[in-house]
Amino acid sequence: MTSHAQRFDKLSRLLGEWQSLWRSVPFHQHTPDWATTHPALFEAAMRLDDAGLEELRDDDPYVSVVSLARHPLAEYLPLDQLAALCEVPTVSTPRSSLPASWGVHVGGRKWRQIEAFVPHVPCDPGAHLVEWCAGKGHLARALSSLHHQAVTALEWQPALCRDGKQLAARQGARVTMVEQDVMATSAADRLSASSQLVALHACGDLHVRLLALAAERGAGVTLAPCCYQRTAAAHYRPLSTMGRALVERDGLVLPRDTLALAVQETVTAPRQVRRQRRRNSAWRLAFDLLQRQSRDVDSYLPVPSLAYGRMPPTLAEFCAWAAERKGVTLPVRIDWAALEARGWQRQAEVERLEVVRQLFRRPLELWLVLDRVLMLEEAGYRVSLGTFCQRQLTPRNLLIQAVPHGEYQASTTRGAP
Ligand SMILES: C[S@@+](CC[C@H](N)C(=O)[O-])C[C@H]1O[C@@H](n2cnc3c(N)ncnc32)[C@H](O)[C@@H]1O
């Protein structure tokens, strides 16, 4: 069986070897640098037809050996090796649903994630359950009701704490909402060695803080991490000693923006939303062509995003808005129809290059998760890694369960698994 360290090592080597492919952002660069080093792959990607592209978008090659084997780019990439390294066991679910009344006031999808997550939180009678960045404490209430235990929910927004308190009282759940900035020094005082820290989708630095404090206190951890790019550091700093050594060995360059690839949404949106997103993207690419020409500078210029449905009705109006925002003077005469056609042409190329990049999304996510796993192992934890739900429910479905060393020894001598 492969240990986490072995898997981390191999994954790192592959990611390092292929990093020119996943680090280049097709939206920002006309032709990726790797087109010259991997011309056959570039041409194969460009040859993908629209129907094939649609199929690939709806599919995750790493969940099915069949889709992996017939992936049109399989002969150019180490997909077999990546797939083997991304294979993670499903943690078993002792029960599949909780009473519906517990989930009132929780969105449907969020509730199903909570249902899938709570059975994996260990509930030793002496444990002090702490939910990290709890929002209104939906997870804390489910945990308290399921395990008949008191739960402390840490959240820094007073309004969410107030709502959470009311919801807990209404449901008769033993949840204490605590107004706490988890990044503050005082957060450490909320924990002890008997704490079991629980977080479902605590972003970037917030869950890194959880891990650091847990390791400091020797507390248990049940964590589904997400949003690795939400971090104050401009460049990723590995949490584990092994991670730091691998970054060095494999020459991995991980600026904050690149980390976003690990969580790029791959679960499909409704057709209408997708159609609109594609058009918006084609218009942005058309503006990009225009601004390069107008400024006589061949580099990407980031344009602010617009809330859903706020896109101006025509390409000309969008370009006028974007030009004003970026202080770009546009030519007086523009052939808008021709520009739009070129925007769609770029969009078609970007979509094909994104297929290549997406093949490294799960491997990069796994690498980041393994860095967290190794950090805990180095701190003396026994750690297991698995998926707690199907990716359709949430693509951030990786679960880290960590038992501190002392507790592990005690539980094994008691005959527990
Ligand atoms: C993505 S939400 C997740 C909420 C909840 N865990 C859930 O799954 O519904 C992140 C939560 O973290 C809280 N948060 C952000 N920064 C925080 C901080 N420094 N200290 C405490 N809570 C924080 C936010 O207010 C928000 O409620």
mmCIF file with all atom_site columns, C-alpha atoms and ligand atoms in Angstrom, residues 110 131 133-135 155-157 160 180-183 200-201 206, ligand 1:
data_model
loop_
_atom_site.group_PDB
_atom_site.id
_atom_site.type_symbol
_atom_site.label_atom_id
_atom_site.label_alt_id
_atom_site.label_comp_id
_atom_site.label_asym_id
_atom_site.label_entity_id
_atom_site.label_seq_id
_atom_site.pdbx_PDB_ins_code
_atom_site.Cartn_x
_atom_site.Cartn_y
_atom_site.Cartn_z
_atom_site.occupancy
_atom_site.B_iso_or_equiv
_atom_site.pdbx_formal_charge
_atom_site.auth_seq_id
_atom_site.auth_comp_id
_atom_site.auth_asym_id
_atom_site.auth_atom_id
_atom_site.pdbx_PDB_model_num
ATOM   1  C CA  . LYS A 1 110 ? -25.535 22.256 2.000  1.00 0.00 ? 110 LYS A CA  1
ATOM   2  C CA  . GLU A 1 131 ? -16.854 23.861 14.762 1.00 0.00 ? 131 GLU A CA  1
ATOM   3  C CA  . CYS A 1 133 ? -15.834 29.245 11.105 1.00 0.00 ? 133 CYS A CA  1
ATOM   4  C CA  . ALA A 1 134 ? -19.319 28.007 11.727 1.00 0.00 ? 134 ALA A CA  1
ATOM   5  C CA  . GLY A 1 135 ? -21.543 30.577 9.981  1.00 0.00 ? 135 GLY A CA  1
ATOM   6  C CA  . GLU A 1 155 ? -17.708 32.465 14.118 1.00 0.00 ? 155 GLU A CA  1
ATOM   7  C CA  . TRP A 1 156 ? -16.636 36.086 13.935 1.00 0.00 ? 156 TRP A CA  1
ATOM   8  C CA  . GLN A 1 157 ? -19.775 37.712 12.523 1.00 0.00 ? 157 GLN A CA  1
ATOM   9  C CA  . LEU A 1 160 ? -24.480 34.961 12.217 1.00 0.00 ? 160 LEU A CA  1
ATOM   10 C CA  . GLN A 1 180 ? -14.365 34.652 17.793 1.00 0.00 ? 180 GLN A CA  1
ATOM   11 C CA  . ASP A 1 181 ? -11.874 35.691 15.152 1.00 0.00 ? 181 ASP A CA  1
ATOM   12 C CA  . VAL A 1 182 ? -10.083 32.401 14.592 1.00 0.00 ? 182 VAL A CA  1
ATOM   13 C CA  . MET A 1 183 ? -6.978  34.217 13.345 1.00 0.00 ? 183 MET A CA  1
ATOM   14 C CA  . LEU A 1 200 ? -16.599 21.799 6.481  1.00 0.00 ? 200 LEU A CA  1
ATOM   15 C CA  . HIS A 1 201 ? -15.214 24.111 3.799  1.00 0.00 ? 201 HIS A CA  1
ATOM   16 C CA  . LEU A 1 206 ? -8.731  29.736 8.092  1.00 0.00 ? 206 LEU A CA  1
HETATM 17 C C1  . LIG B 2 .   ? -17.702 29.649 3.652  1.00 0.00 ? 1   LIG B C1  1
HETATM 18 S S1  . LIG B 2 .   ? -18.413 30.074 5.191  1.00 0.00 ? 1   LIG B S1  1
HETATM 19 C C2  . LIG B 2 .   ? -18.648 28.477 5.860  1.00 0.00 ? 1   LIG B C2  1
HETATM 20 C C3  . LIG B 2 .   ? -19.676 28.493 6.953  1.00 0.00 ? 1   LIG B C3  1
HETATM 21 C C4  . LIG B 2 .   ? -20.005 27.096 7.477  1.00 0.00 ? 1   LIG B C4  1
HETATM 22 N N1  . LIG B 2 .   ? -18.828 26.383 7.865  1.00 0.00 ? 1   LIG B N1  1
HETATM 23 C C5  . LIG B 2 .   ? -20.754 26.340 6.427  1.00 0.00 ? 1   LIG B C5  1
HETATM 24 O O1  . LIG B 2 .   ? -20.233 25.389 5.847  1.00 0.00 ? 1   LIG B O1  1
HETATM 25 O O2  . LIG B 2 .   ? -21.911 26.714 6.186  1.00 0.00 ? 1   LIG B O2  1
HETATM 26 C C6  . LIG B 2 .   ? -17.057 30.708 6.069  1.00 0.00 ? 1   LIG B C6  1
HETATM 27 C C7  . LIG B 2 .   ? -17.412 31.306 7.397  1.00 0.00 ? 1   LIG B C7  1
HETATM 28 O O3  . LIG B 2 .   ? -16.214 31.694 8.036  1.00 0.00 ? 1   LIG B O3  1
HETATM 29 C C8  . LIG B 2 .   ? -16.430 32.897 8.721  1.00 0.00 ? 1   LIG B C8  1
HETATM 30 N N2  . LIG B 2 .   ? -15.130 33.540 8.947  1.00 0.00 ? 1   LIG B N2  1
HETATM 31 C C9  . LIG B 2 .   ? -14.342 34.127 8.018  1.00 0.00 ? 1   LIG B C9  1
HETATM 32 N N3  . LIG B 2 .   ? -13.229 34.603 8.596  1.00 0.00 ? 1   LIG B N3  1
HETATM 33 C C10 . LIG B 2 .   ? -13.303 34.297 9.915  1.00 0.00 ? 1   LIG B C10 1
HETATM 34 C C11 . LIG B 2 .   ? -12.448 34.518 11.019 1.00 0.00 ? 1   LIG B C11 1
HETATM 35 N N4  . LIG B 2 .   ? -11.279 35.168 10.875 1.00 0.00 ? 1   LIG B N4  1
HETATM 36 N N5  . LIG B 2 .   ? -12.840 34.058 12.203 1.00 0.00 ? 1   LIG B N5  1
HETATM 37 C C12 . LIG B 2 .   ? -14.013 33.408 12.357 1.00 0.00 ? 1   LIG B C12 1
HETATM 38 N N6  . LIG B 2 .   ? -14.868 33.173 11.354 1.00 0.00 ? 1   LIG B N6  1
HETATM 39 C C13 . LIG B 2 .   ? -14.524 33.610 10.139 1.00 0.00 ? 1   LIG B C13 1
HETATM 40 C C14 . LIG B 2 .   ? -17.346 33.663 7.790  1.00 0.00 ? 1   LIG B C14 1
HETATM 41 O O4  . LIG B 2 .   ? -18.004 34.706 8.476  1.00 0.00 ? 1   LIG B O4  1
HETATM 42 C C15 . LIG B 2 .   ? -18.288 32.550 7.321  1.00 0.00 ? 1   LIG B C15 1
HETATM 43 O O5  . LIG B 2 .   ? -19.383 32.406 8.146  1.00 0.00 ? 1   LIG B O5  1
#
